[in-house]
CSV table of C-alpha atoms and ligand atoms in Angstrom, one decimal:
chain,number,residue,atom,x,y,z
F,1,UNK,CA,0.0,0.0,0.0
F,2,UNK,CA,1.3,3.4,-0.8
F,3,UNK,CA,2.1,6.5,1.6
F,4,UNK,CA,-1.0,8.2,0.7
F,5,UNK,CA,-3.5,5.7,0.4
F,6,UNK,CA,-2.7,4.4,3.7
F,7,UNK,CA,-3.0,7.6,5.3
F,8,UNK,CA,-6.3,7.7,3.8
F,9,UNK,CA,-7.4,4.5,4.7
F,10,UNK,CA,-6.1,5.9,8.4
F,11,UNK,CA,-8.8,8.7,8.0
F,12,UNK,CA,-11.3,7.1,7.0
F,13,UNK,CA,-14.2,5.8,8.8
F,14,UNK,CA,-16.7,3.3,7.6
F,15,UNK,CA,-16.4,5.4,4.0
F,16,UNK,CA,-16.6,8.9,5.7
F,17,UNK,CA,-13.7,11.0,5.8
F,18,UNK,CA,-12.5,11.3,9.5
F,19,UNK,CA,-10.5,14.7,8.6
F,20,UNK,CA,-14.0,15.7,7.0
F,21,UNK,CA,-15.5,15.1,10.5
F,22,UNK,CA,-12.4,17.0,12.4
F,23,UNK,CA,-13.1,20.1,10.4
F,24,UNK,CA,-17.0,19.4,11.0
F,25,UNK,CA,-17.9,20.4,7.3
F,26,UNK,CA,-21.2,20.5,7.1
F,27,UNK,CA,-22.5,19.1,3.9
F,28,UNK,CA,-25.1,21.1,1.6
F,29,UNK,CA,-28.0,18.3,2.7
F,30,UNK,CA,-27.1,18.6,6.7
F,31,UNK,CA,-27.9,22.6,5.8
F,32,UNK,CA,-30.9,22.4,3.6
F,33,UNK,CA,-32.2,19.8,6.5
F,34,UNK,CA,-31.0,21.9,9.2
F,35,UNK,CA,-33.0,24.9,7.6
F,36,UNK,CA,-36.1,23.1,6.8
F,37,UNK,CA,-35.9,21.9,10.7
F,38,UNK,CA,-36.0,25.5,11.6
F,39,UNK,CA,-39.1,26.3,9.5
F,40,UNK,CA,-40.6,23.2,11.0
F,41,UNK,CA,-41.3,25.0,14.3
F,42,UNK,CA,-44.2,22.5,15.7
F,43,UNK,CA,-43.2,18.6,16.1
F,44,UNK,CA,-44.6,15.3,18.2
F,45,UNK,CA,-42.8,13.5,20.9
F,46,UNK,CA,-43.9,10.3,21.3
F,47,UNK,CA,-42.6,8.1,24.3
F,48,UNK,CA,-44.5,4.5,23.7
F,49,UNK,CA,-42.9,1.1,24.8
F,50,UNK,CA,-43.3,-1.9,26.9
F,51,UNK,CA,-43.1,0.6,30.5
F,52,UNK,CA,-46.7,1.8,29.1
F,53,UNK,CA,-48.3,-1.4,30.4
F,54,UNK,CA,-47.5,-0.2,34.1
F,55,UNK,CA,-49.2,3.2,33.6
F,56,UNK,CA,-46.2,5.0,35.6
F,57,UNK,CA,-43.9,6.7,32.8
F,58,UNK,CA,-40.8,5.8,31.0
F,59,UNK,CA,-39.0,5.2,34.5
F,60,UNK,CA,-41.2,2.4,36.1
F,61,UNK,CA,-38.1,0.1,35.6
F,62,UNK,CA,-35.8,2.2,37.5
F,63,UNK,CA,-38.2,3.6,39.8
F,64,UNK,CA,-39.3,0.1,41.2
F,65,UNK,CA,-36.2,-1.5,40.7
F,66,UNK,CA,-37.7,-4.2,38.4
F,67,UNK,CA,-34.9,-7.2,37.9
F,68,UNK,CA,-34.2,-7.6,34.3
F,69,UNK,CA,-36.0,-11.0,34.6
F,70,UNK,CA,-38.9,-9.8,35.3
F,71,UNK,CA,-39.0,-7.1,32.9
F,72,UNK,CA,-38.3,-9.4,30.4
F,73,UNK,CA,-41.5,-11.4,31.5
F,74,UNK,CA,-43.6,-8.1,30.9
F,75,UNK,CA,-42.1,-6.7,27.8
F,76,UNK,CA,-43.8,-10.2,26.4
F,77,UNK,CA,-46.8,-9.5,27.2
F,78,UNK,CA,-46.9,-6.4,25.4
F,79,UNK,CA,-49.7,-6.5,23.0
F,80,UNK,CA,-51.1,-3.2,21.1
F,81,UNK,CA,-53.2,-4.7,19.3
F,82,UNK,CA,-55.2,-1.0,18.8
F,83,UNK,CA,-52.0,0.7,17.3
F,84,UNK,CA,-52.9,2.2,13.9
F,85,UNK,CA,-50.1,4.3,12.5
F,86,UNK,CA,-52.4,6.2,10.4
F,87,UNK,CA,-54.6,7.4,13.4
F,88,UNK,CA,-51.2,8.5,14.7
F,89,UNK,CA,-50.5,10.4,11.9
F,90,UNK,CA,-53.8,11.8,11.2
F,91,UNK,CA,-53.8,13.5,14.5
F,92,UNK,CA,-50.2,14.5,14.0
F,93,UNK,CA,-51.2,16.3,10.8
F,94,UNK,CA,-54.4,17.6,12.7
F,95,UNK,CA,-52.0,19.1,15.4
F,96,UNK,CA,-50.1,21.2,12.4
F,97,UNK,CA,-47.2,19.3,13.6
F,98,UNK,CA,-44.2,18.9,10.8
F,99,UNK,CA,-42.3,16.3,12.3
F,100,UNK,CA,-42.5,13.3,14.6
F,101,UNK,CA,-39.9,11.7,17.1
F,102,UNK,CA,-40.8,8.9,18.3
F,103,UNK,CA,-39.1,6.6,20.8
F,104,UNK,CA,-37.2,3.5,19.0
F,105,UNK,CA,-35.4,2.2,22.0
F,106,UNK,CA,-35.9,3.8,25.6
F,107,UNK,CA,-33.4,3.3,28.9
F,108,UNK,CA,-35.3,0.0,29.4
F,109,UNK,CA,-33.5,-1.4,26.3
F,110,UNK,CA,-36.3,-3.1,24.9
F,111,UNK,CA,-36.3,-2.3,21.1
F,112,UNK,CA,-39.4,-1.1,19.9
F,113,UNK,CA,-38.8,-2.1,16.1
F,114,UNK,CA,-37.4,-5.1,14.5
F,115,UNK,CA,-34.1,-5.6,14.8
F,116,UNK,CA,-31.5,-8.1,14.1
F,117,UNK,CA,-29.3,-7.6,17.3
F,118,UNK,CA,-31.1,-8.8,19.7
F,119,UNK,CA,-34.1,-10.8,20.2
F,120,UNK,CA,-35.2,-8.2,22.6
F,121,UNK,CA,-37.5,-6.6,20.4
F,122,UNK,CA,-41.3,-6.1,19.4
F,123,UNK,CA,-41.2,-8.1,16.8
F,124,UNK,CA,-39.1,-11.2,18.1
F,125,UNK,CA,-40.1,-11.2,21.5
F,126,UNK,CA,-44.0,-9.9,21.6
F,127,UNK,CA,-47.2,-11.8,20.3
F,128,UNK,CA,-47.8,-8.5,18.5
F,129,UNK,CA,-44.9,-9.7,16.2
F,130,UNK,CA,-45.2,-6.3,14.1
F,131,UNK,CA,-42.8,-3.4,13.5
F,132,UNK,CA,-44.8,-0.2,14.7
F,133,UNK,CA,-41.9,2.2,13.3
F,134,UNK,CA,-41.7,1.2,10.6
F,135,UNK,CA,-45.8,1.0,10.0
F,136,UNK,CA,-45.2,4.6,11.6
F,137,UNK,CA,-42.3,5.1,8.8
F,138,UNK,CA,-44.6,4.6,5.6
F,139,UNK,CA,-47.3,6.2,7.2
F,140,UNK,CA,-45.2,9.4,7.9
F,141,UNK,CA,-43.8,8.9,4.4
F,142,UNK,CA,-47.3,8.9,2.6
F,143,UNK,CA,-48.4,12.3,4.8
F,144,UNK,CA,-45.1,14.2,4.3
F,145,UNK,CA,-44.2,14.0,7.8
F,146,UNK,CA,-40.8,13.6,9.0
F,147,UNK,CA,-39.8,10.7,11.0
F,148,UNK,CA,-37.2,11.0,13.6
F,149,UNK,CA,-36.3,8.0,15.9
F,150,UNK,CA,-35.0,9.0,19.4
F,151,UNK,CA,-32.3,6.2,20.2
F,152,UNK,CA,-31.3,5.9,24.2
F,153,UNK,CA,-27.0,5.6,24.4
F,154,UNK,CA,-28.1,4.5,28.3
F,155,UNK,CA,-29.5,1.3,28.5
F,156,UNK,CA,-30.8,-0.4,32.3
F,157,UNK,CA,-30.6,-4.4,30.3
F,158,UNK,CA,-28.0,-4.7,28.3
F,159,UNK,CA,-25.1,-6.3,29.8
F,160,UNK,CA,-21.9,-4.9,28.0
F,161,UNK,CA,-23.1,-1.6,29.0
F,162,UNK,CA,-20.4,-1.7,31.5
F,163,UNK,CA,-18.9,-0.4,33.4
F,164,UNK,CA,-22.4,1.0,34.4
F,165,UNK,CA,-23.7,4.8,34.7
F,166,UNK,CA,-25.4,7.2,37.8
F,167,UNK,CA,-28.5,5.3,37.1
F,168,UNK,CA,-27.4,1.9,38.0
F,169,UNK,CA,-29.1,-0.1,40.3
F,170,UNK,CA,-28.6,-4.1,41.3
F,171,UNK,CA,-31.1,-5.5,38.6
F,172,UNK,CA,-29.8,-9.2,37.8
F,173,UNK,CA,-27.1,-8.1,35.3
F,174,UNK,CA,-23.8,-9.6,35.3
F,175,UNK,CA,-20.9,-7.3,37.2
F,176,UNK,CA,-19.2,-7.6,34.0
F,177,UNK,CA,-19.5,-6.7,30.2
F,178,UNK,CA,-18.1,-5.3,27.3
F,179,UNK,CA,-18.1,-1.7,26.2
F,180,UNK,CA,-16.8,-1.7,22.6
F,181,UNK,CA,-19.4,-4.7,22.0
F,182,UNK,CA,-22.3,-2.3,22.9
F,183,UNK,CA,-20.7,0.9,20.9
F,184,UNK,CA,-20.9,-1.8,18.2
F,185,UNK,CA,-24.3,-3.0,18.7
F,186,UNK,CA,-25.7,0.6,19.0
F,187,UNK,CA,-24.2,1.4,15.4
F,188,UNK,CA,-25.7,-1.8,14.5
F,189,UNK,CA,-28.9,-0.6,15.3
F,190,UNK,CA,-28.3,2.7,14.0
F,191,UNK,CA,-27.6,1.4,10.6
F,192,UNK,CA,-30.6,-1.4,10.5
F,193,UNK,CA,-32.8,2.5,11.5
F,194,UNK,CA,-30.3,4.5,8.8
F,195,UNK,CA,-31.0,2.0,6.3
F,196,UNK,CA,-34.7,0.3,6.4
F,197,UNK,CA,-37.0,2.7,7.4
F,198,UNK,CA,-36.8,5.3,4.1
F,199,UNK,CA,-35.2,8.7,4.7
F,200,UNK,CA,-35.5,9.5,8.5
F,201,UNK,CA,-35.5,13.0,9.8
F,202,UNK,CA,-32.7,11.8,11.7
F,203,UNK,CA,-31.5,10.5,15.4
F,204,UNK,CA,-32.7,12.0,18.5
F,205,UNK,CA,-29.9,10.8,21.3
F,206,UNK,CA,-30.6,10.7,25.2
F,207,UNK,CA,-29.0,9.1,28.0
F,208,UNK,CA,-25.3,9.6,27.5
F,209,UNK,CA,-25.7,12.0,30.8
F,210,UNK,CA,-26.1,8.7,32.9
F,211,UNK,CA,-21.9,7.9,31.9
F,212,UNK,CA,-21.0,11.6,30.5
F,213,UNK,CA,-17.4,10.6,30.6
F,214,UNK,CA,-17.5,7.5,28.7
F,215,UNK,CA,-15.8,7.2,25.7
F,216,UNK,CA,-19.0,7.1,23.6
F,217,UNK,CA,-16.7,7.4,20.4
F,218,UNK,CA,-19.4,9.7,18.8
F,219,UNK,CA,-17.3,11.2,16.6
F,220,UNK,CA,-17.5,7.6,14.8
F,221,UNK,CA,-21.0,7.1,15.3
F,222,UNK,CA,-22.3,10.5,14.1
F,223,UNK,CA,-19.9,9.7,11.3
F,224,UNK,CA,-21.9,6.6,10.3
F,225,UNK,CA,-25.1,8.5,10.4
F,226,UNK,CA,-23.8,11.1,8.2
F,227,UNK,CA,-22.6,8.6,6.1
F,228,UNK,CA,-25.8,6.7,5.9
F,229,UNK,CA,-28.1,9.5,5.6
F,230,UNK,CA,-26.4,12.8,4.5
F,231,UNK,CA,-29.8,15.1,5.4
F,232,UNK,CA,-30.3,12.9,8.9
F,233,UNK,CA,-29.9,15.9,12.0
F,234,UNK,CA,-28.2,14.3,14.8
F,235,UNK,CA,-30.2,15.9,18.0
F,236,UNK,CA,-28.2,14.8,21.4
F,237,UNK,CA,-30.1,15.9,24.4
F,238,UNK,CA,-26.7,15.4,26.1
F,239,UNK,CA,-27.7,18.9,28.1
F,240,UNK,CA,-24.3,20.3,27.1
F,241,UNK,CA,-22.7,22.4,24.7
F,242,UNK,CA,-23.3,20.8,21.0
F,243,UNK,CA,-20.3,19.3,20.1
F,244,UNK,CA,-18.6,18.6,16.6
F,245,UNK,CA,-21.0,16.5,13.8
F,246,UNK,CA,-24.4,17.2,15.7
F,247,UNK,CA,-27.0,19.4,14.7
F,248,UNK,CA,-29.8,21.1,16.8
F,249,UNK,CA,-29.5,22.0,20.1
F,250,UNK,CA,-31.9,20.5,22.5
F,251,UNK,CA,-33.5,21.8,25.9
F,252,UNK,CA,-35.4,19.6,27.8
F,253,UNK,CA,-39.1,21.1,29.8
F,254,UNK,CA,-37.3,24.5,29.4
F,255,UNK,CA,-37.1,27.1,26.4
F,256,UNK,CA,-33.9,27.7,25.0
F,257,UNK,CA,-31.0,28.7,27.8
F,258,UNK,CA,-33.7,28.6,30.5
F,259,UNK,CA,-33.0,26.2,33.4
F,260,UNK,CA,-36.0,25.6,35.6
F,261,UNK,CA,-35.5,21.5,35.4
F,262,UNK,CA,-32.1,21.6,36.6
F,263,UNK,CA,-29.7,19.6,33.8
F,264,UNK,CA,-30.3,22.3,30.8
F,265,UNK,CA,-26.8,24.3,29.4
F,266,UNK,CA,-27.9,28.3,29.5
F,267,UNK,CA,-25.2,27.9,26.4
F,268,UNK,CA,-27.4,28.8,23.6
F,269,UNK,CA,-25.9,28.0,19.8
F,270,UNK,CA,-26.2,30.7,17.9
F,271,UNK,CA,-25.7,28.7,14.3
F,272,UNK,CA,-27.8,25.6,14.9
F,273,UNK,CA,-31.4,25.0,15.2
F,274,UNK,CA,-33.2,24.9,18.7
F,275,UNK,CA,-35.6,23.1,20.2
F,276,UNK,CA,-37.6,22.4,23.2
F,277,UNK,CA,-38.9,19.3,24.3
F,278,UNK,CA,-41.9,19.4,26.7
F,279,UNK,CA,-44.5,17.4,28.4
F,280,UNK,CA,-48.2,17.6,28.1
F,281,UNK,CA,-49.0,16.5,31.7
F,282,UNK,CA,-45.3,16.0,33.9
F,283,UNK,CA,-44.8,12.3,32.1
F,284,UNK,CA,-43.2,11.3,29.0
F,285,UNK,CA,-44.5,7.5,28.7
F,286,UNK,CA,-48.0,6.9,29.9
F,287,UNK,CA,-48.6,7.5,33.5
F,288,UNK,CA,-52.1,6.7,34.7
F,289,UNK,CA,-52.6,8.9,37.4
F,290,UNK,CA,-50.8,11.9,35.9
F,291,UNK,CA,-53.9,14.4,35.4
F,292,UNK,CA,-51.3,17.5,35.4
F,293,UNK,CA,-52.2,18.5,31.6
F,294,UNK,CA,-51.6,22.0,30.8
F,295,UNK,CA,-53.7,24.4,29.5
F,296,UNK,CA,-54.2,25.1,25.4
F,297,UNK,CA,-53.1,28.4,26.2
F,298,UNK,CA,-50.4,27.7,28.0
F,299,UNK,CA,-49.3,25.2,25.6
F,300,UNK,CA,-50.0,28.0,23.0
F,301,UNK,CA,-47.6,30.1,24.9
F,302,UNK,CA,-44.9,27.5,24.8
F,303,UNK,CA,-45.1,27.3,21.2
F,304,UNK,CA,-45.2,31.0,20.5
F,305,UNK,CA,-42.3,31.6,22.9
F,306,UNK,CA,-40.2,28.7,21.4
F,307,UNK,CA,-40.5,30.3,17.9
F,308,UNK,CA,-39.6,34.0,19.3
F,309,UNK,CA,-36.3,32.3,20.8
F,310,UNK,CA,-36.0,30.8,17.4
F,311,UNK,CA,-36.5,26.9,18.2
F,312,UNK,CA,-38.8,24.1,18.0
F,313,UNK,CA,-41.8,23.3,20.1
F,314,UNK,CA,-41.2,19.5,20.6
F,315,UNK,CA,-44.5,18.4,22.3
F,316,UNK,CA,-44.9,14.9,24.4
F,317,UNK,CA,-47.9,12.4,24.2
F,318,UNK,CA,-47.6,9.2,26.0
F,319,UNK,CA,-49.4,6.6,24.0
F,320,UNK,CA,-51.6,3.9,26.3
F,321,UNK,CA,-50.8,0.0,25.9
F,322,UNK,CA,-52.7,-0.6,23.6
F,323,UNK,CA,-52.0,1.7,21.0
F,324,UNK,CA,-54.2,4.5,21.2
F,325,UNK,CA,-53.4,8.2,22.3
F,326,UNK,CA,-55.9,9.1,25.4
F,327,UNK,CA,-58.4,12.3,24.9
F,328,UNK,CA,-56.5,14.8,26.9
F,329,UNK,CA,-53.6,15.1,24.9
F,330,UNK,CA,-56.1,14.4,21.4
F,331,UNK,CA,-57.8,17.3,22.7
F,332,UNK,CA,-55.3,19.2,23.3
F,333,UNK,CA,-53.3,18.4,20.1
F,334,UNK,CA,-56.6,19.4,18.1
F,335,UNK,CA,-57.0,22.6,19.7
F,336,UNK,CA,-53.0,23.3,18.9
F,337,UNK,CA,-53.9,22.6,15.0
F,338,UNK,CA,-57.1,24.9,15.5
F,339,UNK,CA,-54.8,27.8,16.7
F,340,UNK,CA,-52.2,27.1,14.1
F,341,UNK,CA,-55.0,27.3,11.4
F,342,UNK,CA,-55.4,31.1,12.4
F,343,UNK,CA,-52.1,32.1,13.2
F,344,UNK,CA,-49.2,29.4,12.0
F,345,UNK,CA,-48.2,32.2,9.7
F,346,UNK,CA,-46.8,33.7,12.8
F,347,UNK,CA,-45.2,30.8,13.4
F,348,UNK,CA,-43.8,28.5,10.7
F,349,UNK,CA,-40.9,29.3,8.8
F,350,UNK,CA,-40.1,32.4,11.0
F,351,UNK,CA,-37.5,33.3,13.0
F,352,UNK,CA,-36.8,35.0,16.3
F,353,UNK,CA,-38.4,38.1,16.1
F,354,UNK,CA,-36.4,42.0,16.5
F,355,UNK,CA,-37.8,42.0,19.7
F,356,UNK,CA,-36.5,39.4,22.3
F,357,UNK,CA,-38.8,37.3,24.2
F,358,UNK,CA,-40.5,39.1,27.5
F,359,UNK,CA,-42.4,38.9,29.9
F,360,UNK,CA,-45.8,40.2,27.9
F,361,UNK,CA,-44.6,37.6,24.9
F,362,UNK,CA,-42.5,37.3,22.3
F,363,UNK,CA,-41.8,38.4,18.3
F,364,UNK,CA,-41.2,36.2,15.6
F,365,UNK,CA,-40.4,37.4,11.5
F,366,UNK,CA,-40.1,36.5,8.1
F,367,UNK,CA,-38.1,38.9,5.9
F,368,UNK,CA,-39.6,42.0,6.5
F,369,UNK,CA,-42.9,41.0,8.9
F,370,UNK,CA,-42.8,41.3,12.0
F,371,UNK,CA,-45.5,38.8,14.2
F,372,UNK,CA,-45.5,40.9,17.5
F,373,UNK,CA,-47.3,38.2,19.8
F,374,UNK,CA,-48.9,39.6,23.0
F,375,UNK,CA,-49.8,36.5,25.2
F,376,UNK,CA,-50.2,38.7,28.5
F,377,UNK,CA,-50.0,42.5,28.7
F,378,UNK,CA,-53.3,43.9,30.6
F,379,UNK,CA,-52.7,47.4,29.1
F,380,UNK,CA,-53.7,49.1,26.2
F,381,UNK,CA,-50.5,50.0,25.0
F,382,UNK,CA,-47.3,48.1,24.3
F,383,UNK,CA,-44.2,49.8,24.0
F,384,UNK,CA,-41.4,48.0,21.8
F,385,UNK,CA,-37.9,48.6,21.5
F,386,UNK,CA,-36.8,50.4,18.2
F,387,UNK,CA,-37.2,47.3,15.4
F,388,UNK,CA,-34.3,48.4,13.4
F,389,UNK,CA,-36.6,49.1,10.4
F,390,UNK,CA,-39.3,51.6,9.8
F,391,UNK,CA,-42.8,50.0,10.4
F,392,UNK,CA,-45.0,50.5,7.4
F,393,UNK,CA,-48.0,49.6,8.4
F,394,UNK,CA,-49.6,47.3,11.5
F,395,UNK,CA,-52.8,44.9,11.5
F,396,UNK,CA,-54.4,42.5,13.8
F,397,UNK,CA,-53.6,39.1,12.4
F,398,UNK,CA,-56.8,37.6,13.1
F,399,UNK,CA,-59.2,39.8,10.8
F,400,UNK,CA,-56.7,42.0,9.3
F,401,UNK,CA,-58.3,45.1,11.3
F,402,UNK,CA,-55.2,48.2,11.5
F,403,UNK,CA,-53.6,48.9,14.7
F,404,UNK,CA,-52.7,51.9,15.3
F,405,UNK,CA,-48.8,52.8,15.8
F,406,UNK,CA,-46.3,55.4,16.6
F,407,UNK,CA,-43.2,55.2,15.9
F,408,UNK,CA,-40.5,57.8,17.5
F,409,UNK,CA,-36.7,57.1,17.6
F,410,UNK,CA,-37.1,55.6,20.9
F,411,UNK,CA,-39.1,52.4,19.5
F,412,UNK,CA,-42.8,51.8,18.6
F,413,UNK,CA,-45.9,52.0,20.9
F,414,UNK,CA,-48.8,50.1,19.7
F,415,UNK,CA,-52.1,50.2,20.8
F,416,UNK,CA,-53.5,47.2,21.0
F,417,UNK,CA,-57.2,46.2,20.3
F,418,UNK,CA,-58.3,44.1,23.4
F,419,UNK,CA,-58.5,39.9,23.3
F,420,UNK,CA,-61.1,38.4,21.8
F,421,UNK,CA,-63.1,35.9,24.6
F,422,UNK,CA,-60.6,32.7,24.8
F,423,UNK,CA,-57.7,34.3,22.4
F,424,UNK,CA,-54.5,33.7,24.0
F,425,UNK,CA,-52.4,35.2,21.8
F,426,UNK,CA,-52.9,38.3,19.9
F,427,UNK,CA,-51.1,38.6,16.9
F,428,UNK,CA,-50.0,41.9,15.4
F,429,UNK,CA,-48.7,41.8,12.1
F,430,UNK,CA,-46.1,44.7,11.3
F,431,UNK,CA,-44.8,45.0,7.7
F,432,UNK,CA,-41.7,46.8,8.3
F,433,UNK,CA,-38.7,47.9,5.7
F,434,UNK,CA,-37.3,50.7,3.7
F,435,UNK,CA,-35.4,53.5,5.8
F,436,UNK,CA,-37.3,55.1,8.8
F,437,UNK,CA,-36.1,56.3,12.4
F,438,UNK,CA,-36.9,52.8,14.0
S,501,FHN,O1,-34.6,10.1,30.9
S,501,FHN,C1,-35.2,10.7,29.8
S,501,FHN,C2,-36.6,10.8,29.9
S,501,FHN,O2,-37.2,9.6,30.2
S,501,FHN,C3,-37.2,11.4,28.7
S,501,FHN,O3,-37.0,10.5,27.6
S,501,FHN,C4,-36.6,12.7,28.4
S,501,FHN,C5,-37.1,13.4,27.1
S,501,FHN,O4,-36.4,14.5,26.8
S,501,FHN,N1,-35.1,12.7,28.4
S,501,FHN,C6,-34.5,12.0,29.4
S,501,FHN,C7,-34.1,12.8,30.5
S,501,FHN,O5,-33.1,13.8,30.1
């Protein structure tokens, strides 16, 4: 072998230039997706696996210290028999959602897809005996949804994940194991969900907080995804920094570089997309007694001031056993795509508005429109900052009916027409640009 083929055999990885990686060169697809994950603004969390059956969230395993054994025992009796991918997706598209993460393999380990690894899985191990992603898959496909799969690096049943993490409890597992086996079993998996479920919107990772200091060898895993699946976004809701080869950065029950759940980063990226992931009740999986739902308008608010720090709304539903999705967070989810209906111009495709978020709400734009949203200001003016354009001319949203405006070199003081009965956002629409003292 020759001096320079060596040395590129060196940096290469599974067919991916390493150096390529080092440099984090971002191809033209990881862009174009990036971008068109930013105009997405509204997606569906879904956390649906074998801990449904206990009604008690995606923890139950951990929380009750359940031995391995017996997990095992109840993962096959999991039976959904009511599951119907297109219902799914019908309320999805309902919702105005654009994109939908759905859990492929939670901390529990138990593989909710068919794969080749491990008999562990829903298809191998259940009487159900089918694959609900990748029913989910075509189904997403034939809507023009985007499918991501969220993929857990922490794993409470696998023995090589070893040495084990914070999480750890005694649960049956051997005191031994072997780490480069389960690195190599995760990009196993990776490439059976790279590789037979069409074009994904990419990999949503969790869990590597449980061993942060592990040497996870991302670099040559998001290499393989990259590799796989140019335009697949690698989303790791690692809670730190973003790091070389991943895409979006992720907060968890907290808008962007907010920190009320305790494990966010108040680093905020200033190049990649955001996003926040959230709860409709306090549960991700399906928790029986958790009647905690929040309100449409607070979930309206959540959405509104997600888009005016320029991310994602990433909204939770926690599917029952047996398939279905319960009538709080239906409800709920229909009400969103009602509001959406009137006012997703304000919302998709825009980006943090010339005003940063406040208390009162937040402002989102698109080119030259600015979408002042006013979720909670009792007065009947609002006084804005200058916008750094001159405003040309200002309406309500809903009906189109002019606001009235002036506009000094200190900033712009609308006065605002009061709330319609339930409206919990009011959306004025100000078409700025040209030259002008604010
Ligand atoms: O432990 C998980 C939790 O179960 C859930 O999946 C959330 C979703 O963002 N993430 C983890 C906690 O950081």
């Amino acid at each position: 072998m020759s001096r320079l083929a060596l040395v590129f055999t060196l940096l290469t990885l599974g067919g991916a230039p390493v150096r390529a990686q080092a440099r984090d060169a971002v191809s033209a697809e990881r862009v174009a997706a990036r971008r068109r994950f930013a105009d997405a603004k509204f997606g569906l969390f879904i956390h649906w696996g074998v801990y449904s059956q206990l009604g008690a969230g995606e923890w139950v395993m951990h929380n009750r210290k359940i031995a391995v054994a017996d997990y095992e025992s109840l993962a096959a009796t999991f039976n959904p028999t009511k599951f119907d991918a297109a219902t799914w997706v019908a309320l999805a598209r309902r919702a105005g959602v654009r994109y939908i993460t759905i859990t492929s393999r939670h901390h529990d380990g138990f593989s909710m897809f068919k794969t080749a690894q491990t008999p562990y899985n829903i298809v191998d191990w259940t009487a159900f005996k089918r694959d609900p992603l990748k029913e989910l898959a075509d189904a997403c496909r034939a809507d023009g949804l985007k499918l991501f799969f969220y993929y857990s690096q922490l794993d409470w049943h696998h023995p090589d994940y070893w040495p084990r993490g914070a999480t750890a409890w005694d649960n049956g597992r051997p005191d031994h194991g072997d780490w480069s086996r389960y690195l190599a079993f995760m990009n196993a998996q990776l490439t059976e969900l790279l590789t037979r479920y069409g074009a994904v919107g990419g990999i949503w990772f969790d869990g590597m907080w449980d061993k942060p200091d592990a040497p996870w060898q991302l670099d040559s895993t998001y290499a393989l995804i990259h590799r796989l699946q140019p335009a697949a976004l690698i989303i790791p809701n690692h809670h730190q920094q973003p790091r070389r080869g991943e895409d979006v950065q992720t907060f968890e029950q907290d808008l962007p570089g907010a920190n009320t759940a305790g494990f966010n980063t108040s680093y905020v990226s200033g190049d990649l997309p955001l996003e926040t992931s959230l709860t409709m009740n306090d549960s991700w999986g399906f928790n029986i007694t958790d009647k905690d739902f929040k309100s449409v308008s607070l979930l309206v608010g959540y959405l509104v001031r997600a888009a005016g720090n320029g991310g994602n709304l990433l909204l939770n539903v926690g599917p029952r056993p047996d398939g279905t999705i319960g009538p709080e967070f239906a409800a709920r989810l229909d009400s969103l795509g009602d509001w959406l209906g009137v006012y997703g111009t304000a919302i998709y495709g825009t980006r943090a508005g010339p005003v940063p978020p406040r208390s009162w709400g937040a402002s989102t734009r698109r080119g030259d429109t600015v979408f002042v949203h006013v979720l909670d200001w009792p007065d009947p003016l609002l006084a804005l900052p200058p916008l750094g354009a001159p405003v040309r001319t200002a309406y309500l949203l809903r009906g189109g009916a002019a606001v009235r405006f002036e506009a000094t070199a200190a900033g712009v003081t609308l006065a605002l027409p009061s709330a319609a009965a339930g409206e919990p956002d009011r959306v004025i629409v100000l078409v700025t640009g040209g030259r002008g003292p604010s």
